[in-house]
């Protein structure tokens, strides 16, 4: 399934979400096309779990944050930005601009440590916004369980655009990550995807989403706009 957009209207412009997407795209373009040595960028700013195992310092904390804005390729970038575009605006609408930014970054940090604790000796650079975006998905699931997602569903050689409940889309996504994550345990650097970062980020988002849902924080009324 490939989600395209949701049907929940927003009440204010998701400025932070737009900026996050622009930063991710700009960093990727700079790394790949305007930098003489892209590998050096990944070596300097990606997260290496084994370094944390040797002792957490300021440089490691910097790398945890900078790694959130690095991507390994076009498909990695576009897939992440698609999910952020679809789901991030609604979470920003509910939390507010500053809270959303802090939530997004905290989700990325929590996801990074979830990956570290399941593979602490890994020497593979960890990059991508997937953990932070997984937090967005987790929050969306509990805050907007009634939402439906316009989704392309492959049928043979064709694809059909169908409205699918967000609960189905996001629960299936999480189950896939969970099964893959459990299967990756003990495989070390043989696994190229940080499934436990996705799982950790999603759980973090669920918890924060539940907190804000219980508080009943409502978006500021304003003319609605579509994603």
mmCIF file of C-alpha atoms in Angstrom:
data_model
loop_
_atom_site.group_PDB
_atom_site.id
_atom_site.type_symbol
_atom_site.label_atom_id
_atom_site.label_comp_id
_atom_site.label_asym_id
_atom_site.label_seq_id
_atom_site.Cartn_x
_atom_site.Cartn_y
_atom_site.Cartn_z
ATOM 1 C CA UNK A 1 0.000 0.000 0.000
ATOM 2 C CA UNK A 2 1.170 3.496 -0.866
ATOM 3 C CA UNK A 3 -0.578 6.302 1.057
ATOM 4 C CA UNK A 4 -1.239 9.499 -0.880
ATOM 5 C CA UNK A 5 -3.069 11.826 1.513
ATOM 6 C CA UNK A 6 -5.495 11.803 4.395
ATOM 7 C CA UNK A 7 -8.925 13.391 4.687
ATOM 8 C CA UNK A 8 -8.350 15.391 7.888
ATOM 9 C CA UNK A 9 -8.381 19.134 7.306
ATOM 10 C CA UNK A 10 -5.883 21.397 9.043
ATOM 11 C CA UNK A 11 -6.768 24.698 10.686
ATOM 12 C CA UNK A 12 -3.423 26.446 10.349
ATOM 13 C CA UNK A 13 -0.512 26.358 7.948
ATOM 14 C CA UNK A 14 1.949 23.599 8.962
ATOM 15 C CA UNK A 15 4.982 25.865 8.708
ATOM 16 C CA UNK A 16 7.298 23.627 10.735
ATOM 17 C CA UNK A 17 6.380 20.549 8.702
ATOM 18 C CA UNK A 18 7.112 22.407 5.460
ATOM 19 C CA UNK A 19 10.450 23.619 6.814
ATOM 20 C CA UNK A 20 11.424 20.118 7.959
ATOM 21 C CA UNK A 21 10.706 18.736 4.494
ATOM 22 C CA UNK A 22 12.672 21.541 2.839
ATOM 23 C CA UNK A 23 15.648 21.002 5.152
ATOM 24 C CA UNK A 24 15.702 17.270 4.454
ATOM 25 C CA UNK A 25 15.576 17.818 0.701
ATOM 26 C CA UNK A 26 18.176 20.606 0.818
ATOM 27 C CA UNK A 27 20.583 18.539 2.924
ATOM 28 C CA UNK A 28 20.245 15.588 0.558
ATOM 29 C CA UNK A 29 20.844 17.736 -2.537
ATOM 30 C CA UNK A 30 23.837 19.424 -0.919
ATOM 31 C CA UNK A 31 25.315 16.117 0.192
ATOM 32 C CA UNK A 32 24.934 14.416 -3.180
ATOM 33 C CA UNK A 33 25.418 17.208 -5.714
ATOM 34 C CA UNK A 34 27.197 20.142 -4.096
ATOM 35 C CA UNK A 35 29.747 18.345 -1.964
ATOM 36 C CA UNK A 36 33.024 16.972 -3.247
ATOM 37 C CA UNK A 37 33.046 14.088 -0.780
ATOM 38 C CA UNK A 38 29.565 12.827 0.236
ATOM 39 C CA UNK A 39 31.065 9.897 2.145
ATOM 40 C CA UNK A 40 32.862 12.355 4.409
ATOM 41 C CA UNK A 41 29.519 13.974 5.265
ATOM 42 C CA UNK A 42 28.059 10.643 6.333
ATOM 43 C CA UNK A 43 31.200 9.786 8.283
ATOM 44 C CA UNK A 44 31.052 13.095 10.129
ATOM 45 C CA UNK A 45 27.325 13.551 10.749
ATOM 46 C CA UNK A 46 25.732 10.078 10.722
ATOM 47 C CA UNK A 47 25.070 8.131 13.908
ATOM 48 C CA UNK A 48 27.433 5.239 14.657
ATOM 49 C CA UNK A 49 26.053 3.139 17.550
ATOM 50 C CA UNK A 50 29.463 1.754 18.514
ATOM 51 C CA UNK A 51 30.669 5.269 19.316
ATOM 52 C CA UNK A 52 27.911 5.662 21.897
ATOM 53 C CA UNK A 53 28.944 2.340 23.395
ATOM 54 C CA UNK A 54 32.399 3.808 23.951
ATOM 55 C CA UNK A 55 30.904 6.699 25.914
ATOM 56 C CA UNK A 56 28.228 9.277 25.127
ATOM 57 C CA UNK A 57 29.603 12.779 24.565
ATOM 58 C CA UNK A 58 28.519 16.059 22.969
ATOM 59 C CA UNK A 59 29.633 14.901 19.533
ATOM 60 C CA UNK A 60 27.432 11.812 19.763
ATOM 61 C CA UNK A 61 24.402 13.906 20.717
ATOM 62 C CA UNK A 62 25.095 16.172 17.747
ATOM 63 C CA UNK A 63 25.287 13.155 15.450
ATOM 64 C CA UNK A 64 21.972 11.828 16.738
ATOM 65 C CA UNK A 65 20.302 15.068 15.642
ATOM 66 C CA UNK A 66 22.190 15.575 12.378
ATOM 67 C CA UNK A 67 21.625 11.972 11.295
ATOM 68 C CA UNK A 68 17.876 12.659 11.300
ATOM 69 C CA UNK A 69 18.363 14.989 8.320
ATOM 70 C CA UNK A 70 20.601 12.703 6.241
ATOM 71 C CA UNK A 71 19.295 10.125 3.758
ATOM 72 C CA UNK A 72 20.938 7.244 1.944
ATOM 73 C CA UNK A 73 19.261 7.714 -1.438
ATOM 74 C CA UNK A 74 16.358 9.139 -3.420
ATOM 75 C CA UNK A 75 13.868 6.414 -2.487
ATOM 76 C CA UNK A 76 14.834 6.714 1.177
ATOM 77 C CA UNK A 77 14.278 10.480 1.063
ATOM 78 C CA UNK A 78 11.080 10.495 -1.007
ATOM 79 C CA UNK A 79 9.441 7.720 1.007
ATOM 80 C CA UNK A 80 10.124 9.510 4.267
ATOM 81 C CA UNK A 81 9.002 12.891 2.974
ATOM 82 C CA UNK A 82 5.783 11.423 1.580
ATOM 83 C CA UNK A 83 4.805 10.111 5.009
ATOM 84 C CA UNK A 84 5.861 13.352 6.698
ATOM 85 C CA UNK A 85 3.807 15.372 4.201
ATOM 86 C CA UNK A 86 0.689 13.251 4.738
ATOM 87 C CA UNK A 87 0.719 12.910 8.513
ATOM 88 C CA UNK A 88 2.936 15.669 9.901
ATOM 89 C CA UNK A 89 0.659 18.614 9.183
ATOM 90 C CA UNK A 90 -2.152 17.218 11.319
ATOM 91 C CA UNK A 91 0.123 16.538 14.275
ATOM 92 C CA UNK A 92 1.530 20.063 14.026
ATOM 93 C CA UNK A 93 -2.054 21.320 13.889
ATOM 94 C CA UNK A 94 -2.864 19.560 17.159
ATOM 95 C CA UNK A 95 0.381 20.209 19.053
ATOM 96 C CA UNK A 96 1.225 23.681 17.782
ATOM 97 C CA UNK A 97 4.345 24.743 15.900
ATOM 98 C CA UNK A 98 6.944 24.717 18.688
ATOM 99 C CA UNK A 99 5.608 21.615 20.425
ATOM 100 C CA UNK A 100 5.557 19.796 17.106
ATOM 101 C CA UNK A 101 9.179 20.677 16.377
ATOM 102 C CA UNK A 102 10.285 19.519 19.829
ATOM 103 C CA UNK A 103 8.185 16.366 19.497
ATOM 104 C CA UNK A 104 9.680 15.560 16.090
ATOM 105 C CA UNK A 105 13.265 15.974 17.275
ATOM 106 C CA UNK A 106 12.610 14.099 20.523
ATOM 107 C CA UNK A 107 11.046 11.275 18.525
ATOM 108 C CA UNK A 108 14.176 11.062 16.404
ATOM 109 C CA UNK A 109 16.380 10.940 19.508
ATOM 110 C CA UNK A 110 14.222 8.284 21.172
ATOM 111 C CA UNK A 111 14.283 6.229 17.969
ATOM 112 C CA UNK A 112 18.070 6.501 17.768
ATOM 113 C CA UNK A 113 18.474 5.096 21.272
ATOM 114 C CA UNK A 114 15.996 2.302 20.513
ATOM 115 C CA UNK A 115 18.236 1.342 17.591
ATOM 116 C CA UNK A 116 21.346 1.634 19.740
ATOM 117 C CA UNK A 117 20.043 -0.605 22.523
ATOM 118 C CA UNK A 118 19.230 -3.378 20.031
ATOM 119 C CA UNK A 119 22.504 -3.114 18.103
ATOM 120 C CA UNK A 120 25.036 -1.230 20.260
ATOM 121 C CA UNK A 121 28.168 -2.425 18.480
ATOM 122 C CA UNK A 122 27.040 -1.562 14.949
ATOM 123 C CA UNK A 123 29.599 0.242 12.809
ATOM 124 C CA UNK A 124 27.094 0.976 10.044
ATOM 125 C CA UNK A 125 26.175 4.680 9.795
ATOM 126 C CA UNK A 126 22.561 5.275 10.755
ATOM 127 C CA UNK A 127 20.806 8.009 8.785
ATOM 128 C CA UNK A 128 17.277 9.081 7.991
ATOM 129 C CA UNK A 129 14.187 10.759 9.364
ATOM 130 C CA UNK A 130 12.331 7.434 9.635
ATOM 131 C CA UNK A 131 12.472 7.274 13.434
ATOM 132 C CA UNK A 132 11.153 10.809 13.873
ATOM 133 C CA UNK A 133 8.460 10.211 11.253
ATOM 134 C CA UNK A 134 7.509 6.950 12.961
ATOM 135 C CA UNK A 135 6.808 9.060 16.049
ATOM 136 C CA UNK A 136 4.508 11.216 13.922
ATOM 137 C CA UNK A 137 2.693 8.081 12.722
ATOM 138 C CA UNK A 138 2.252 6.806 16.270
ATOM 139 C CA UNK A 139 0.802 10.109 17.423
ATOM 140 C CA UNK A 140 -1.487 10.262 14.394
ATOM 141 C CA UNK A 141 -2.862 6.802 15.144
ATOM 142 C CA UNK A 142 -4.107 7.754 18.610
ATOM 143 C CA UNK A 143 -5.114 11.357 17.888
ATOM 144 C CA UNK A 144 -6.922 10.717 14.585
ATOM 145 C CA UNK A 145 -8.085 7.070 14.734
ATOM 146 C CA UNK A 146 -11.207 7.962 12.765
ATOM 147 C CA UNK A 147 -9.224 9.281 9.789
ATOM 148 C CA UNK A 148 -9.077 7.552 6.421
ATOM 149 C CA UNK A 149 -6.150 7.548 4.022
ATOM 150 C CA UNK A 150 -6.282 7.705 0.231
ATOM 151 C CA UNK A 151 -4.089 4.736 -0.613
ATOM 152 C CA UNK A 152 -2.844 3.064 -3.790
ATOM 153 C CA UNK A 153 -3.368 -0.684 -3.426
ATOM 154 C CA UNK A 154 -1.589 -2.895 -6.001
ATOM 155 C CA UNK A 155 -3.910 -5.312 -7.801
ATOM 156 C CA UNK A 156 -1.860 -7.424 -10.175
ATOM 157 C CA UNK A 157 -0.181 -5.056 -12.621
ATOM 158 C CA UNK A 158 -2.483 -2.204 -11.649
ATOM 159 C CA UNK A 159 -3.140 -0.077 -8.576
ATOM 160 C CA UNK A 160 -6.441 1.125 -7.194
ATOM 161 C CA UNK A 161 -6.899 4.326 -5.205
ATOM 162 C CA UNK A 162 -8.942 3.417 -2.139
ATOM 163 C CA UNK A 163 -9.917 5.073 1.127
ATOM 164 C CA UNK A 164 -8.441 2.927 3.892
ATOM 165 C CA UNK A 165 -8.895 3.584 7.636
ATOM 166 C CA UNK A 166 -5.768 5.113 9.150
ATOM 167 C CA UNK A 167 -5.932 2.468 11.877
ATOM 168 C CA UNK A 168 -5.461 -0.221 9.219
ATOM 169 C CA UNK A 169 -2.676 1.577 7.326
ATOM 170 C CA UNK A 170 -0.639 2.474 10.399
ATOM 171 C CA UNK A 171 -1.224 -0.753 12.310
ATOM 172 C CA UNK A 172 -0.101 -2.812 9.306
ATOM 173 C CA UNK A 173 2.947 -0.576 8.949
ATOM 174 C CA UNK A 174 3.854 -1.097 12.608
ATOM 175 C CA UNK A 175 3.306 -4.862 12.450
ATOM 176 C CA UNK A 176 5.650 -5.063 9.457
ATOM 177 C CA UNK A 177 8.305 -3.124 11.362
ATOM 178 C CA UNK A 178 7.824 -5.273 14.457
ATOM 179 C CA UNK A 179 8.148 -8.574 12.601
ATOM 180 C CA UNK A 180 11.192 -7.310 10.705
ATOM 181 C CA UNK A 181 12.702 -5.942 13.909
ATOM 182 C CA UNK A 182 12.297 -9.196 15.805
ATOM 183 C CA UNK A 183 13.740 -11.079 12.840
ATOM 184 C CA UNK A 184 16.748 -8.771 12.758
ATOM 185 C CA UNK A 185 17.757 -9.396 16.375
ATOM 186 C CA UNK A 186 21.135 -11.043 16.590
ATOM 187 C CA UNK A 187 21.983 -10.392 12.937
ATOM 188 C CA UNK A 188 24.066 -7.304 13.716
ATOM 189 C CA UNK A 189 25.366 -5.400 10.705
ATOM 190 C CA UNK A 190 23.784 -7.840 8.262
ATOM 191 C CA UNK A 191 20.582 -5.797 8.534
ATOM 192 C CA UNK A 192 20.547 -2.593 6.515
ATOM 193 C CA UNK A 193 17.400 -1.076 8.025
ATOM 194 C CA UNK A 194 17.057 0.288 11.562
ATOM 195 C CA UNK A 195 13.724 -1.388 12.290
ATOM 196 C CA UNK A 196 13.999 -0.806 16.023
ATOM 197 C CA UNK A 197 14.384 2.919 15.419
ATOM 198 C CA UNK A 198 11.029 2.785 13.628
ATOM 199 C CA UNK A 199 9.495 0.742 16.450
ATOM 200 C CA UNK A 200 10.913 2.990 19.160
ATOM 201 C CA UNK A 201 9.819 6.151 17.387
ATOM 202 C CA UNK A 202 6.311 4.797 16.857
ATOM 203 C CA UNK A 203 5.909 3.823 20.519
ATOM 204 C CA UNK A 204 7.192 7.251 21.574
ATOM 205 C CA UNK A 205 4.613 8.865 19.293
ATOM 206 C CA UNK A 206 1.825 6.701 20.719
ATOM 207 C CA UNK A 207 2.664 7.799 24.253
ATOM 208 C CA UNK A 208 2.926 11.498 23.402
ATOM 209 C CA UNK A 209 -0.218 11.274 21.293
ATOM 210 C CA UNK A 210 -2.144 9.741 24.189
ATOM 211 C CA UNK A 211 -0.926 12.504 26.482
ATOM 212 C CA UNK A 212 -2.128 15.286 24.183
ATOM 213 C CA UNK A 213 -5.372 13.490 23.392
ATOM 214 C CA UNK A 214 -6.187 13.227 27.099
ATOM 215 C CA UNK A 215 -5.391 16.903 27.547
ATOM 216 C CA UNK A 216 -7.925 17.628 24.820
ATOM 217 C CA UNK A 217 -5.781 20.299 23.197
ATOM 218 C CA UNK A 218 -7.716 21.629 20.204
ATOM 219 C CA UNK A 219 -6.328 23.294 17.073
ATOM 220 C CA UNK A 220 -6.778 27.054 16.790
ATOM 221 C CA UNK A 221 -9.871 27.714 14.598
ATOM 222 C CA UNK A 222 -8.997 29.069 11.169
ATOM 223 C CA UNK A 223 -10.113 28.553 7.564
ATOM 224 C CA UNK A 224 -9.459 24.866 6.706
ATOM 225 C CA UNK A 225 -7.070 23.805 3.968
ATOM 226 C CA UNK A 226 -6.359 20.423 2.426
ATOM 227 C CA UNK A 227 -2.984 18.632 2.587
#
